[in-house]
CSV table of C-alpha atoms in Angstrom, one decimal:
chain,number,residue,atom,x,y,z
A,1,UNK,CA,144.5,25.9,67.4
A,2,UNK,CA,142.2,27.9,64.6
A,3,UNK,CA,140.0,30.5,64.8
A,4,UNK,CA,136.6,28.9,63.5
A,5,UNK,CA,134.8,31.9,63.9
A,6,UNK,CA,134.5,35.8,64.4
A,7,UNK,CA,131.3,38.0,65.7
A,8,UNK,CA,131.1,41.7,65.0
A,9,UNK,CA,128.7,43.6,67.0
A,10,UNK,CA,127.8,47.5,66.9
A,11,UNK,CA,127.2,49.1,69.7
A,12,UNK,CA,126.2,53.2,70.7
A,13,UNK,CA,127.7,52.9,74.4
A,14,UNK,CA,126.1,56.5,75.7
A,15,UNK,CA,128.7,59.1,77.6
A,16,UNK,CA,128.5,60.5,80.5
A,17,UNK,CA,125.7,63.5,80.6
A,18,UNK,CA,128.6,65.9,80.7
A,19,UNK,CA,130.5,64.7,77.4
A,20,UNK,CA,127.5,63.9,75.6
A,21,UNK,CA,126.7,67.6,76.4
A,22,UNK,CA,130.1,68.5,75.3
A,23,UNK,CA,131.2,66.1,72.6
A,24,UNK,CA,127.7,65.6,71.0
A,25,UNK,CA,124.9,67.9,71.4
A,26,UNK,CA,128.0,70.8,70.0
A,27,UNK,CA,128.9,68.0,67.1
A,28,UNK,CA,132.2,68.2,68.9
A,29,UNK,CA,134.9,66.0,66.3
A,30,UNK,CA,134.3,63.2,68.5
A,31,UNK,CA,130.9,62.8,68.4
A,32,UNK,CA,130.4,59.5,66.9
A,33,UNK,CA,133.3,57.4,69.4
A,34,UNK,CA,130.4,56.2,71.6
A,35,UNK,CA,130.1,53.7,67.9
A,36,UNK,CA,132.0,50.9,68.9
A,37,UNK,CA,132.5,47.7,67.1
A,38,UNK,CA,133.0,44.2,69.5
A,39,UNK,CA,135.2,41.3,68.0
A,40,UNK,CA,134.4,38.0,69.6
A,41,UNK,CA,136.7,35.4,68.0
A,42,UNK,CA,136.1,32.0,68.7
A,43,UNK,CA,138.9,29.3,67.8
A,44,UNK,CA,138.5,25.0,67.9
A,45,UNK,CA,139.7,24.8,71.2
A,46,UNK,CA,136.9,26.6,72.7
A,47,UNK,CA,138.3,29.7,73.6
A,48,UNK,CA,137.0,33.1,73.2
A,49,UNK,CA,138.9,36.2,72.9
A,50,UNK,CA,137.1,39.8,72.6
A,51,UNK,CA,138.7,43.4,71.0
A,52,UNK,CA,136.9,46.3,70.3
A,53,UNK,CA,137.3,49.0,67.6
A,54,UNK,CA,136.2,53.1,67.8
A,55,UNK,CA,134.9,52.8,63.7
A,56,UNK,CA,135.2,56.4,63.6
A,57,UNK,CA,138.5,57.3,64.9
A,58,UNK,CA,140.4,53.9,64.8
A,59,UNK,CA,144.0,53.4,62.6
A,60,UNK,CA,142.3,50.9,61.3
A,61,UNK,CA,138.7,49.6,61.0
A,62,UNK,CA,138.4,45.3,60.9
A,63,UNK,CA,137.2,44.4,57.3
A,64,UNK,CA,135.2,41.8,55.9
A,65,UNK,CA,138.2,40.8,54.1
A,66,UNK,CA,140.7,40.8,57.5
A,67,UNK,CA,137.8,38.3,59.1
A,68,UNK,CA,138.3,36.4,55.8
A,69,UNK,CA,142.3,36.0,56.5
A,70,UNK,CA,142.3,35.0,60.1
A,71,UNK,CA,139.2,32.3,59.5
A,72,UNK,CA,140.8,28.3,59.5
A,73,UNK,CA,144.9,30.5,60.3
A,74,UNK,CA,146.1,29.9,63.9
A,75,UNK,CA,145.3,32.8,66.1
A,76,UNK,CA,149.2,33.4,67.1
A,77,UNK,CA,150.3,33.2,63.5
A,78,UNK,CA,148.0,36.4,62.7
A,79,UNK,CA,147.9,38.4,65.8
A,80,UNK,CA,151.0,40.9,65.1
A,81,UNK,CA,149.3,41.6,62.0
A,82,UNK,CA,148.4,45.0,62.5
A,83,UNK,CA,146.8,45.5,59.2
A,84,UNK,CA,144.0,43.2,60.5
A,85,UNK,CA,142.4,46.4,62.4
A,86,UNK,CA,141.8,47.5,66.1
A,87,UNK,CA,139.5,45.0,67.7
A,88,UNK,CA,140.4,42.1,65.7
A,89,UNK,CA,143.5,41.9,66.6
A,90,UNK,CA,143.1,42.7,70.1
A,91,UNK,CA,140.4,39.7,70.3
A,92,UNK,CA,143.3,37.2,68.6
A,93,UNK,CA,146.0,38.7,71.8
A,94,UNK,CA,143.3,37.9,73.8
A,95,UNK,CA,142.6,34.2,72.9
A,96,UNK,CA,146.1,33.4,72.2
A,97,UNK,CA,146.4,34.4,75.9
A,98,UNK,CA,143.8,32.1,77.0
A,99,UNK,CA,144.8,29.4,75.7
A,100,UNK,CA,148.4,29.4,76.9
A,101,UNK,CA,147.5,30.3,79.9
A,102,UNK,CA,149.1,33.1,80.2
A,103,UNK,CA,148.1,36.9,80.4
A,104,UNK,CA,148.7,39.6,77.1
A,105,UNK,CA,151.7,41.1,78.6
A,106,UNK,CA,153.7,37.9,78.4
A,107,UNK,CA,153.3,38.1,74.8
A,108,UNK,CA,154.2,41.3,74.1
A,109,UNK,CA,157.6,41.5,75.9
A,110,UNK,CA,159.2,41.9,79.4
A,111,UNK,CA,156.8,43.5,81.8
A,112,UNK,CA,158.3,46.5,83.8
A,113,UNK,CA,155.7,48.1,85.6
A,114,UNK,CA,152.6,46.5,87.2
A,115,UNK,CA,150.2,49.4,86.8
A,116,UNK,CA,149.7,51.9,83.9
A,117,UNK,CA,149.6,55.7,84.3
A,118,UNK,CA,146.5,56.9,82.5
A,119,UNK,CA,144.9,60.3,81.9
A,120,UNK,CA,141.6,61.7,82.0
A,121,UNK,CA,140.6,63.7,78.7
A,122,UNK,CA,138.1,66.0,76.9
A,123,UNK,CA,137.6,68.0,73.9
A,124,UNK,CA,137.7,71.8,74.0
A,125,UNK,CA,135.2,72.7,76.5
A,126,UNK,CA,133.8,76.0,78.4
A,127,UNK,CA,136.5,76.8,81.8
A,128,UNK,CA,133.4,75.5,83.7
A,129,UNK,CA,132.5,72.4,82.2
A,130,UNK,CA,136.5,71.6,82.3
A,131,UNK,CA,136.8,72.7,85.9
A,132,UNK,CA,133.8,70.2,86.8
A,133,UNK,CA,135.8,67.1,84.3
A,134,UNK,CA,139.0,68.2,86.4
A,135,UNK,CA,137.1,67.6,89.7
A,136,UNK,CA,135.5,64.1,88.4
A,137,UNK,CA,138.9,63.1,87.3
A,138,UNK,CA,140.3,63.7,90.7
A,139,UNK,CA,137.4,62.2,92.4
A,140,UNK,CA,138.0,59.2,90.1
A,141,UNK,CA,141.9,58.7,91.4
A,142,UNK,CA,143.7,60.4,88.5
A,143,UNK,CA,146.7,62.6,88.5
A,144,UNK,CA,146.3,64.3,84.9
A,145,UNK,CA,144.3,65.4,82.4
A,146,UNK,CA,144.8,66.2,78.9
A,147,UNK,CA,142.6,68.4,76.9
A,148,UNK,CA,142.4,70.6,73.7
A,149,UNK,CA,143.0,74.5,73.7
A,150,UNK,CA,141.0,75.7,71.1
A,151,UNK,CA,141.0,79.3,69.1
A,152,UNK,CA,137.1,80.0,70.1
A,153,UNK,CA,138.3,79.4,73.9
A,154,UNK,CA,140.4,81.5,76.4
A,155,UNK,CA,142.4,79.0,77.3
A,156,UNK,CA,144.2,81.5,80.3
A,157,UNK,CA,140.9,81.1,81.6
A,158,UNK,CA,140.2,77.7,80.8
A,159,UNK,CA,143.7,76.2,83.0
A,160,UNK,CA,142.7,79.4,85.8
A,161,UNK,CA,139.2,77.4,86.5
A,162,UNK,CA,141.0,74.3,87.1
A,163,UNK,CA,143.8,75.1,88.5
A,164,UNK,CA,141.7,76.5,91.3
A,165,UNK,CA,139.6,73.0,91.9
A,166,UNK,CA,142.6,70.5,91.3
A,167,UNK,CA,145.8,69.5,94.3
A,168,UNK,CA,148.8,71.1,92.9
A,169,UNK,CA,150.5,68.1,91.9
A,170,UNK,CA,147.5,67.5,89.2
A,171,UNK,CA,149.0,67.5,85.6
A,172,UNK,CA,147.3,69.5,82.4
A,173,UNK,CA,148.5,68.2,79.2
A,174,UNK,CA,147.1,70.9,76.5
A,175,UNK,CA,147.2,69.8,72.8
A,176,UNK,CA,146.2,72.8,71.0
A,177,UNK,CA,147.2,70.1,67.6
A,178,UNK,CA,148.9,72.7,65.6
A,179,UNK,CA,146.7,75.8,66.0
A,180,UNK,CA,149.2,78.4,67.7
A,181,UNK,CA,150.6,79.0,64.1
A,182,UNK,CA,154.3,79.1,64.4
A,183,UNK,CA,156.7,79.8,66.7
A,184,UNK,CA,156.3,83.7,67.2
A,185,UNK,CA,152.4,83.5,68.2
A,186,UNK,CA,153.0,80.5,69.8
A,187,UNK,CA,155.7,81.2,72.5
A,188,UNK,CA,153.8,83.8,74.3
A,189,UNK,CA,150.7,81.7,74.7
A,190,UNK,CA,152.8,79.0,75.6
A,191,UNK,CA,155.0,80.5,78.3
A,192,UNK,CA,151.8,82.3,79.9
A,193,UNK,CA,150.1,78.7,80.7
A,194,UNK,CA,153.7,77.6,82.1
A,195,UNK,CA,153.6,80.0,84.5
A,196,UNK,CA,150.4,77.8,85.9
A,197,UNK,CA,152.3,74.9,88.0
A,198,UNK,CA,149.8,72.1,87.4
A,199,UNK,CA,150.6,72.9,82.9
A,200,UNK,CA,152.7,69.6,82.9
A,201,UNK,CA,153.3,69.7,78.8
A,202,UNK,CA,152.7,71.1,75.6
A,203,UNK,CA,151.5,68.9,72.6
A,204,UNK,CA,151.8,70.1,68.6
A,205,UNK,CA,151.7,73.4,69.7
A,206,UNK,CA,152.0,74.6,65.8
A,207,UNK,CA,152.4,72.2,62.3
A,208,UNK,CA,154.7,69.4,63.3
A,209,UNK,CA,156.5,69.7,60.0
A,210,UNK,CA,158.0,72.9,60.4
A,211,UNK,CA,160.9,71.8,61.6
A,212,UNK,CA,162.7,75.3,62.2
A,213,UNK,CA,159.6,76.8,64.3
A,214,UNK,CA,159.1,73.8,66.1
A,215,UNK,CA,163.1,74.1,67.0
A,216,UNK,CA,162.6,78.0,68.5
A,217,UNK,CA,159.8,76.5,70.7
A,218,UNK,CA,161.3,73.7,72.0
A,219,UNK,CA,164.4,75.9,73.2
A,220,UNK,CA,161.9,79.0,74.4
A,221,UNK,CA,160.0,76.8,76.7
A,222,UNK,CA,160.5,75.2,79.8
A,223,UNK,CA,157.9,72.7,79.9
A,224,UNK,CA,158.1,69.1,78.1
A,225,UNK,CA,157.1,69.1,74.2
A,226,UNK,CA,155.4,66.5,73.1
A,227,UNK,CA,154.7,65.4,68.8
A,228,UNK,CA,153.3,62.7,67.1
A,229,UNK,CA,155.7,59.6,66.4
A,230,UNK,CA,156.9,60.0,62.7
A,231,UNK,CA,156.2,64.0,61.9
A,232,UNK,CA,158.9,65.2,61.3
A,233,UNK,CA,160.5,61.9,60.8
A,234,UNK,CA,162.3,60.3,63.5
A,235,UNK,CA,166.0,60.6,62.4
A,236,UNK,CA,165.4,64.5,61.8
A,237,UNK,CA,163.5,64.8,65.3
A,238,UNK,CA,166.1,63.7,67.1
A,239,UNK,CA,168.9,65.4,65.2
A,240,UNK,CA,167.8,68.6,65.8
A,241,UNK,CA,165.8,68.0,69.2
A,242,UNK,CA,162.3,69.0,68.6
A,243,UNK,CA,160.8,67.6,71.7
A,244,UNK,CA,161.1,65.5,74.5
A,245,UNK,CA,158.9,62.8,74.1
A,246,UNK,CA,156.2,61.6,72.2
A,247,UNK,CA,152.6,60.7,71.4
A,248,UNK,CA,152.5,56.9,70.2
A,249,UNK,CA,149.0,55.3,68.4
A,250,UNK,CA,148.3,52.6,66.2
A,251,UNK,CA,148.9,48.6,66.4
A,252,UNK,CA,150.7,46.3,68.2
A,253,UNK,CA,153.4,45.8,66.1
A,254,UNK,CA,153.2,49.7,65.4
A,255,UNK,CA,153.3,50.9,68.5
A,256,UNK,CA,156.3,48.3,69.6
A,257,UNK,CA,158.3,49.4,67.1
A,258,UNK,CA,157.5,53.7,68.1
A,259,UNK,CA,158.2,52.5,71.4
A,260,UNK,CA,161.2,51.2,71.2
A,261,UNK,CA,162.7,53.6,68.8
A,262,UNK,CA,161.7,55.8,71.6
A,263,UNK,CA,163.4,53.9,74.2
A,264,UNK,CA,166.9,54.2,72.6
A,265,UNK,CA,167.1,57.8,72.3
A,266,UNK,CA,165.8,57.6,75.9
A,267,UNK,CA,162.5,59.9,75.1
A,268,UNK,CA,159.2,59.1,77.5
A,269,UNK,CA,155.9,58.8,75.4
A,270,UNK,CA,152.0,58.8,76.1
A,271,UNK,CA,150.3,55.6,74.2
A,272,UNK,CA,146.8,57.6,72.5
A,273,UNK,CA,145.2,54.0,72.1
A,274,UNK,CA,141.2,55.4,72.6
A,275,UNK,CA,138.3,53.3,73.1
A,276,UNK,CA,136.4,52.0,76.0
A,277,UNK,CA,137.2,49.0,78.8
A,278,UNK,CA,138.5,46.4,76.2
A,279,UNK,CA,140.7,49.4,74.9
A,280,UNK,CA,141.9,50.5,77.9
A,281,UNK,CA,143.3,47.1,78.9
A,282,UNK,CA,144.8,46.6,76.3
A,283,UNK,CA,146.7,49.7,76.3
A,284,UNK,CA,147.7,48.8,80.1
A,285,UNK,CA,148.9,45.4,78.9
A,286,UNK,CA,151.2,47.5,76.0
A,287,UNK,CA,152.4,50.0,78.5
A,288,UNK,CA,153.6,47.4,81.2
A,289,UNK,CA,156.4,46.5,79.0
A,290,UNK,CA,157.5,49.7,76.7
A,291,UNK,CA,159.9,51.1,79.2
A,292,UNK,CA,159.6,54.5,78.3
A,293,UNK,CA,155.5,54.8,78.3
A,294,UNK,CA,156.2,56.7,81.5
A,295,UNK,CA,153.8,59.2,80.2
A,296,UNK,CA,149.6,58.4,80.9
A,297,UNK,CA,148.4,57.0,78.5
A,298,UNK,CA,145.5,58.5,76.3
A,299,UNK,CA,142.7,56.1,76.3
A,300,UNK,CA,139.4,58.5,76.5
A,301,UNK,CA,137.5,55.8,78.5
A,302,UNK,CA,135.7,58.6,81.2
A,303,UNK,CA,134.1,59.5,78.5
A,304,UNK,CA,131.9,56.3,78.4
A,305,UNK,CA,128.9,55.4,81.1
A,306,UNK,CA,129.6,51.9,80.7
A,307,UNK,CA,133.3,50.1,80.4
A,308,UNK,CA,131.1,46.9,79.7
A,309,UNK,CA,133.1,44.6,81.7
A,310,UNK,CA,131.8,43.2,84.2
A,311,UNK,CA,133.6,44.6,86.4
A,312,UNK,CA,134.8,48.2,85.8
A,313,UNK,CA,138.4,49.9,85.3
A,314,UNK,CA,139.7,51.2,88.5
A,315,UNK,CA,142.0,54.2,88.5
A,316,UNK,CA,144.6,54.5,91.7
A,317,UNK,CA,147.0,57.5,92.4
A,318,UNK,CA,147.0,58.2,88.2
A,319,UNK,CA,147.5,54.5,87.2
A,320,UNK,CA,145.3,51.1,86.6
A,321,UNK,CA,146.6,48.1,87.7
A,322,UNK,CA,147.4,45.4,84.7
A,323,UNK,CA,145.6,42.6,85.1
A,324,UNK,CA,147.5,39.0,85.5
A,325,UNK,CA,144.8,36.5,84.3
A,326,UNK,CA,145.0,35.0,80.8
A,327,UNK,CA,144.4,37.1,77.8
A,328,UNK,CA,143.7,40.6,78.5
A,329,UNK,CA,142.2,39.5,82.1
A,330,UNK,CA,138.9,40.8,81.9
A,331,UNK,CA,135.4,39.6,81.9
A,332,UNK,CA,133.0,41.5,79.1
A,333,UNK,CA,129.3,41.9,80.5
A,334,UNK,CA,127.8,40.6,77.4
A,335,UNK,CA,124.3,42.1,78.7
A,336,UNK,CA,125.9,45.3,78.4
A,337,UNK,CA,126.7,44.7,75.1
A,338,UNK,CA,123.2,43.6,74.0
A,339,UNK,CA,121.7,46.7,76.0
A,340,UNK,CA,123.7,48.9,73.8
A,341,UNK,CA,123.6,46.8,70.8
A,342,UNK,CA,122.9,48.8,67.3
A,343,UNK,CA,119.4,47.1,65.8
A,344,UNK,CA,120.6,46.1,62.7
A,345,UNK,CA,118.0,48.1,60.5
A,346,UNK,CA,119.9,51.0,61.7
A,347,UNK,CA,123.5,50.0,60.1
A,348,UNK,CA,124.3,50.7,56.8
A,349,UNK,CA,125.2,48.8,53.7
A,350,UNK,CA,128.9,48.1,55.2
A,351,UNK,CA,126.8,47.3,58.7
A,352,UNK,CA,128.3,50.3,60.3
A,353,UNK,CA,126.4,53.1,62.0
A,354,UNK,CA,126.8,56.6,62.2
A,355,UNK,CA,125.3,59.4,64.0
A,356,UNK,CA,124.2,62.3,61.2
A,357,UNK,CA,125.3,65.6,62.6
A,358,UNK,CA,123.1,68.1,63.5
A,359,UNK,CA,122.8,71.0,61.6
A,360,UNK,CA,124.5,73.9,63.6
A,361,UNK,CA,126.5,76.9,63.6
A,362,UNK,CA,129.4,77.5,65.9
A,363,UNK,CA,130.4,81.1,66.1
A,364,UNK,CA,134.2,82.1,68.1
A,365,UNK,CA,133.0,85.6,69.9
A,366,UNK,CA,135.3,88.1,71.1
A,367,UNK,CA,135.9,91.1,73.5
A,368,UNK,CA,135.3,93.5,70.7
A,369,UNK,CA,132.6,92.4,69.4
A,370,UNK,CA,133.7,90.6,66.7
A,371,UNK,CA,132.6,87.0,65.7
A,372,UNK,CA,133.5,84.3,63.3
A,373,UNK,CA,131.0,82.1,62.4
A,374,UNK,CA,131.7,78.0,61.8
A,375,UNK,CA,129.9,75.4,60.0
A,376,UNK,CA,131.4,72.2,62.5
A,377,UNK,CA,134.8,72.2,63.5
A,378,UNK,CA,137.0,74.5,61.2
A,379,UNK,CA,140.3,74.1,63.1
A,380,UNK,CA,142.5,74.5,60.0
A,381,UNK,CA,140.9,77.9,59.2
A,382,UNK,CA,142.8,79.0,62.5
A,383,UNK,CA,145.9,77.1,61.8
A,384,UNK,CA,146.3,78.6,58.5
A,385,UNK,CA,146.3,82.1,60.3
A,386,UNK,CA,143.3,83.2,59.1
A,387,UNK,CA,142.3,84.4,62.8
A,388,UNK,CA,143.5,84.7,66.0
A,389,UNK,CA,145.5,81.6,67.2
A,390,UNK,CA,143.9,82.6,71.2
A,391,UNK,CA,142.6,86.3,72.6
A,392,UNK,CA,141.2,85.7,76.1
A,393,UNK,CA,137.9,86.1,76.6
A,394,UNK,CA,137.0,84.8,73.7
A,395,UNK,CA,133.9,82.0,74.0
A,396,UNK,CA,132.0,79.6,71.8
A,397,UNK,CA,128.2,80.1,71.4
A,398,UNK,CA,126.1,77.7,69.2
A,399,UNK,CA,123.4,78.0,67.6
A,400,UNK,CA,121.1,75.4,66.6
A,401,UNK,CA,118.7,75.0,63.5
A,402,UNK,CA,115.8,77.2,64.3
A,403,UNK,CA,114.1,76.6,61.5
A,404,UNK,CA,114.3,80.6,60.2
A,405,UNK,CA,115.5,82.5,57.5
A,406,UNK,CA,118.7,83.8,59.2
A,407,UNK,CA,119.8,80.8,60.5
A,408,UNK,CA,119.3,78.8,57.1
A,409,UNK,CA,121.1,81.9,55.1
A,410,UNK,CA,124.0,81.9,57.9
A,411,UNK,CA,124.5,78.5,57.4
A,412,UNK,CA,124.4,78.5,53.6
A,413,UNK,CA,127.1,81.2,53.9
A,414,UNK,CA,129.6,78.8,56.7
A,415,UNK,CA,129.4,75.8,54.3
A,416,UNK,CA,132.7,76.4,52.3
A,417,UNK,CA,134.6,78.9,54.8
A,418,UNK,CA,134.1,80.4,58.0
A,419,UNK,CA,132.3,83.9,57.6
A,420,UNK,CA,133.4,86.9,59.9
A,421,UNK,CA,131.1,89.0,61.5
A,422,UNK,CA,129.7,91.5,64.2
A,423,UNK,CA,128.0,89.5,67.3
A,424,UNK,CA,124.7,90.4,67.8
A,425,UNK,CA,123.5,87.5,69.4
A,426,UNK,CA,120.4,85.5,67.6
């Protein structure tokens, strides 16, 4: 068997009204995800198998030069290669599968569980529009959602409005990615949401790297930690017990290898594999045989309108069932694909697209009156300690390109460093 030949489509799959509200119209870091790429590898035998790639988040984007390497190779001889990027080798799992007859979690390992745990997710958000994703989520048979506490947020507020719309067995994963600081403004804020039942655990609360900090947290709190696989590195991690479990990404071979280094120090991890229906199952196909991916996995597919499969993912009591056909086991609606297909006038001179970001101003308003205005998303500002890490009742206003003097002078000022202020509105 060879592949003989490999189709790369664009495609803007919309979100749902809510995120594109969120994660878009705000310029939200995530804005561009709904820009997926499609694989569709074809190989002499006749079979097809599809992957997919998020261009703008993705470890790694499929090349020119990676299509150039798997053309005339056998499929199985190239599929661990993770360096071939996200959707191609996901399409080469996929037709290997096919042709053997067999589905993509017989070629991974020794499956252990028959369904994958899976999370709902969002970017930082108002307490309401969270509140209303918590609801969907539940309505939608998940068990847990993960989502971002962020500086220009009161996050008190924020867990308050779900916690009063959600069962109290729902989980709230909070990644705050680094900004409470270190481990002295951290560990108030921290144990303050654990005294909310559905806070299930705490991702990066501060730098990852500072070992010593990271060390106070993880023995002040009495919720699970969570860090990123590799920061600080492994051997250090578990000698001084930093956390107690992890957050796993990348490729196959990647994410095997995370996964079972996890396993023997006996450590539960999420898989934060995101994309859309292809994505998803393959994600479900990795976490039915890593043991220890007891944690839902972070896949960001409620964020799309459209899984386009032709049939879409189903989420039962927190988990999605692993599908037992050949390949991945599920049937892409190709008429999706063209309905969201990018014209290719609008891709650029390495044929992919990119939303350009509006031109806005975010500005972090407090109780007191005082502001800080923010040209996009200026996280690191906050995590360098240059402001508050949280003070509740703080709140996010944006403000759009009016076309006026002040705005274009405000803006001018926010390019190079967030400017503080007095709020007086517009």
């Amino acid at each position: 068997m060879k592949v003989v030949d490999v189709e790369r489509t664009i495609v803007d799959v919309p979100f749902t009204p809510r995120q594109h509200r969120i994660t878009i119209e705000s310029v939200s870091p995530v804005y561009n995800w709904s820009v997926l790429e499609l694989c569709k590898v074809t190989t002499d035998t006749g079979h097809v198998g599809w992957g997919e790639t998020v261009i703008h988040y993705t470890y790694g984007r499929v090349t020119d030069e990676s299509v150039g390497r798997v053309l005339g190779e056998s499929p199985a001889k190239m599929m661990n290669d993770d360096s071939l990027g996200a959707g191609l080798q996901m399409a080469l799992f996929d037709v290997v599968g096919k042709i053997l007859g067999v589905p993509v979690y017989e070629l991974l390992g020794t499956k252990v569980r028959d369904a994958a745990p899976i999370s709902w997710w969002s970017i930082d958000a108002s307490p309401q529009d969270w509140a209303s994703e918590a609801k969907d989520a539940v309505e939608s048979g998940y068990t847990s959602f993960k989502n971002k506490p962020r500086p220009w947020w009161d996050i008190v507020e924020q867990v308050d409005a779900i916690s009063k719309v959600v069962p109290a067995d729902f989980k709230l994963d909070l990644d705050p990615n680094g900004s409470f600081q270190d481990a002295p403004t951290a560990i108030p804020i921290l144990q303050k949401l654990a005294k909310y039942d559905n806070v299930a655990i705490f991702e990066s609360p501060i730098p990852q790297e500072n070992v010593e900090e990271n060390k106070r947290i993880h023995e002040a709190i009495d919720r699970p930690i969570a860090m990123h696989f590799g920061s600080p590195p492994y051997v250090v991690n578990i000698r001084e017990s930093l956390c107690d479990g992890y957050v796993i990404g990348g490729g196959k071979s990647t994410v095997v290898r995370q996964g079972s280094l996890s396993a023997e120090a006996d450590l539960p991890f999420w898989l934060q594999i995101v994309g859309n229906g292809l994505t998803t199952t393959w994600a479900g196909h990795l976490g039915a045989v890593l043991t220890h991916a007891t944690w839902p996995a972070i896949t960001c597919i409620n964020l799309y309108s459209h899984h386009l499969l032709t049939k879409p993912i189903q989420v039962v009591d927190g988990c999605h069932k692993v599908p037992d056909a050949p390949g991945l086991g599920v049937e892409v609606d190709e008429a999706a694909i063209e309905r969201y297909r990018v014209p290719d006038e609008k891709l650029d001179a390495d044929g992919l697209f990119m939303y350009p970001p509006p031109r806005i101003i975010k500005t972090a308003v407090y109780p007191d009156g005082s502001c800080i205005h923010m040209e996009g998303d200026q996280l690191s500002y906050f995590k360098r300690g240059n402001a508050e890490a949280q003070v509740e009742g703080a709140r996010l206003e944006v403000w759009y390109d009016d076309g006026s003097t002040k705005w274009r002078d405000l803006f001018e000022r926010v390019q190079d460093n967030p400017v503080a202020g007095r709020w007086q509105g517009r």
